[in-house]
Amino acid sequence: MDEKTVDKKWYVVRTFSGHEIKVKTFIQDEAIRLGLEDRITNVFVPSEKVFEIKDGKKKSKTKTFFPGYILVEAILDKETKHLIINAPSVMSFVGPRAEPAPLHPDEVRRIIGTMEEEREVGVVEVPFVMGDAVKVIDGPFNNFSGFVQEINKERMKLK
């Protein structure tokens, strides 16, 4: 095993919420530009694809698991730490007194495993809660009104 592979660890970086993709792209581009891609090997935004039903149409959007946080796999030295910490919209590393604390490999596997499961299944976001007033717009009960009593996410049905 290469000695550089042993030093490579996953770190959590705090960013402004909503800027995760922008920070990921910046770090990856700068690592390539500065020739650090062998030391910053992976920048990861934990997210899932969510299907939302609005106006009777199914739309998909990407929702981040941990808004304001990204994962970076790197060999942390003076150069790589400087690049990551000085990226626009980055606040700090996660750890005691903003000192980078590496994630345990089991935590990384769990996060990435959850991402893979969600990617295979897909999640449907239901815009209704129990007790919401609804109006039926199609079918034999067209123009009837009622209240949501039960939500079945798997079958995408309301009762």
Short mmCIF file of C-alpha atoms in Angstrom, two decimals, residues 2-145:
data_model
loop_
_atom_site.label_atom_id
_atom_site.label_comp_id
_atom_site.label_asym_id
_atom_site.label_seq_id
_atom_site.Cartn_x
_atom_site.Cartn_y
_atom_site.Cartn_z
CA ASP A 2 1.26 3.46 -0.91
CA GLU A 3 2.32 5.62 2.05
CA LYS A 4 0.24 8.55 0.69
CA THR A 5 -2.92 6.39 0.69
CA VAL A 6 -2.47 5.74 4.42
CA ASP A 7 -2.45 9.48 5.23
CA LYS A 8 -5.58 10.19 3.18
CA LYS A 9 -8.56 10.84 5.45
CA TRP A 10 -12.06 12.27 5.20
CA TYR A 11 -12.73 15.67 6.77
CA VAL A 12 -15.94 17.65 7.21
CA VAL A 13 -15.89 21.26 6.05
CA ARG A 14 -18.49 23.87 7.11
CA THR A 15 -19.80 26.06 4.30
CA PHE A 16 -22.55 28.59 3.88
CA SER A 17 -25.84 26.71 3.47
CA GLY A 18 -26.75 26.42 -0.20
CA HIS A 19 -23.15 26.94 -1.37
CA GLU A 20 -22.06 23.27 -1.10
CA ILE A 21 -21.90 22.57 -4.86
CA LYS A 22 -20.11 25.87 -5.53
CA VAL A 23 -17.47 25.07 -2.87
CA LYS A 24 -17.05 21.50 -4.18
CA THR A 25 -16.48 22.76 -7.73
CA PHE A 26 -14.04 25.45 -6.57
CA ILE A 27 -11.94 23.03 -4.49
CA GLN A 28 -11.80 20.45 -7.30
CA ASP A 29 -10.86 23.05 -9.94
CA GLU A 30 -8.20 24.69 -7.74
CA ALA A 31 -6.72 21.32 -6.79
CA ILE A 32 -6.28 20.52 -10.49
CA ARG A 33 -4.94 24.01 -11.27
CA LEU A 34 -2.37 23.84 -8.46
CA GLY A 35 -1.44 20.18 -9.12
CA LEU A 36 -2.86 18.97 -5.79
CA GLU A 37 -5.31 16.41 -7.19
CA ASP A 38 -3.14 13.60 -5.80
CA ARG A 39 -3.60 15.05 -2.27
CA ILE A 40 -7.24 16.25 -2.52
CA THR A 41 -8.78 13.21 -4.13
CA ASN A 42 -12.48 13.48 -3.41
CA VAL A 43 -14.93 16.27 -2.58
CA PHE A 44 -18.38 14.99 -1.75
CA VAL A 45 -21.74 16.69 -1.09
CA PRO A 46 -24.06 14.19 0.64
CA SER A 47 -27.38 14.59 -1.16
CA GLU A 48 -30.42 12.67 -2.36
CA LYS A 49 -32.80 12.96 -5.27
CA VAL A 50 -36.31 13.82 -4.05
CA PHE A 51 -39.46 13.58 -6.14
CA GLU A 52 -42.00 16.28 -5.42
CA ILE A 53 -45.55 16.42 -6.71
CA LYS A 54 -46.76 19.94 -7.48
CA ASP A 55 -49.79 20.83 -9.57
CA GLY A 56 -50.25 17.14 -10.40
CA LYS A 57 -46.77 16.89 -11.95
CA LYS A 58 -43.88 14.84 -10.60
CA LYS A 59 -40.67 16.90 -10.38
CA SER A 60 -37.28 15.82 -9.11
CA LYS A 61 -34.82 17.95 -7.19
CA THR A 62 -31.61 17.33 -5.29
CA LYS A 63 -31.76 17.81 -1.53
CA THR A 64 -28.59 17.85 0.59
CA PHE A 65 -28.44 15.55 3.64
CA PHE A 66 -26.37 17.97 5.69
CA PRO A 67 -26.96 21.56 4.52
CA GLY A 68 -23.83 23.63 5.09
CA TYR A 69 -21.40 20.69 5.17
CA ILE A 70 -19.26 18.87 2.60
CA LEU A 71 -16.85 15.93 2.91
CA VAL A 72 -13.29 16.18 1.60
CA GLU A 73 -10.91 13.25 1.25
CA ALA A 74 -7.39 14.60 1.42
CA ILE A 75 -3.88 14.32 2.72
CA LEU A 76 -3.98 17.37 4.95
CA ASP A 77 -0.80 19.40 4.80
CA LYS A 78 -0.13 23.13 4.80
CA GLU A 79 -1.02 23.60 1.09
CA THR A 80 -4.22 21.54 1.02
CA LYS A 81 -5.49 23.00 4.30
CA HIS A 82 -4.82 26.52 2.99
CA LEU A 83 -6.69 25.79 -0.27
CA ILE A 84 -9.75 24.36 1.50
CA ILE A 85 -10.00 26.95 4.30
CA ASN A 86 -9.57 29.90 1.90
CA ALA A 87 -12.16 28.71 -0.63
CA PRO A 88 -15.07 31.16 -1.01
CA SER A 89 -18.06 30.34 1.26
CA VAL A 90 -16.00 28.03 3.52
CA MET A 91 -16.24 28.80 7.24
CA SER A 92 -14.01 26.16 8.85
CA PHE A 93 -13.20 22.51 9.32
CA VAL A 94 -15.33 20.57 11.79
CA GLY A 95 -13.38 19.66 14.91
CA PRO A 96 -12.24 21.03 18.25
CA ARG A 97 -11.36 24.74 17.92
CA ALA A 98 -11.84 24.47 14.13
CA GLU A 99 -8.87 22.06 13.92
CA PRO A 100 -9.57 19.39 11.31
CA ALA A 101 -10.74 16.15 12.92
CA PRO A 102 -10.84 13.22 10.49
CA LEU A 103 -13.99 11.12 10.22
CA HIS A 104 -13.89 7.49 11.24
CA PRO A 105 -13.95 5.21 8.14
CA ASP A 106 -17.17 3.56 9.41
CA GLU A 107 -18.92 6.96 9.45
CA VAL A 108 -17.86 7.64 5.86
CA ARG A 109 -19.06 4.19 4.73
CA ARG A 110 -22.39 4.77 6.49
CA ILE A 111 -22.93 8.18 4.85
CA ILE A 112 -21.94 6.97 1.38
CA GLY A 113 -23.98 3.75 1.86
CA THR A 114 -27.06 5.79 2.78
CA MET A 115 -26.52 7.87 -0.35
CA GLU A 116 -26.32 4.76 -2.55
CA GLU A 117 -29.54 3.34 -1.04
CA GLU A 118 -31.40 6.60 -1.59
CA ARG A 119 -30.09 6.87 -5.15
CA GLU A 120 -31.44 3.40 -5.96
CA VAL A 121 -34.83 3.92 -4.34
CA GLY A 122 -35.54 7.64 -4.74
CA VAL A 123 -37.58 9.52 -2.16
CA VAL A 124 -40.99 11.03 -2.71
CA GLU A 125 -41.70 14.20 -0.80
CA VAL A 126 -45.39 14.51 0.05
CA PRO A 127 -46.59 18.12 0.39
CA PHE A 128 -49.48 17.06 2.65
CA VAL A 129 -49.83 16.43 6.39
CA MET A 130 -52.61 14.79 8.36
CA GLY A 131 -55.60 17.08 8.69
CA ASP A 132 -54.91 19.20 5.58
CA ALA A 133 -57.98 20.35 3.67
CA VAL A 134 -57.93 19.03 0.09
CA LYS A 135 -60.15 19.30 -2.99
CA VAL A 136 -60.45 16.32 -5.35
CA ILE A 137 -59.68 17.41 -8.93
CA ASP A 138 -60.08 14.13 -10.83
CA GLY A 139 -62.05 10.91 -10.76
CA PRO A 140 -65.55 10.01 -9.54
CA PHE A 141 -65.33 12.39 -6.54
CA ASN A 142 -64.33 15.41 -8.69
CA ASN A 143 -64.99 18.78 -6.93
CA PHE A 144 -65.51 17.14 -3.52
CA SER A 145 -63.60 18.52 -0.53
#
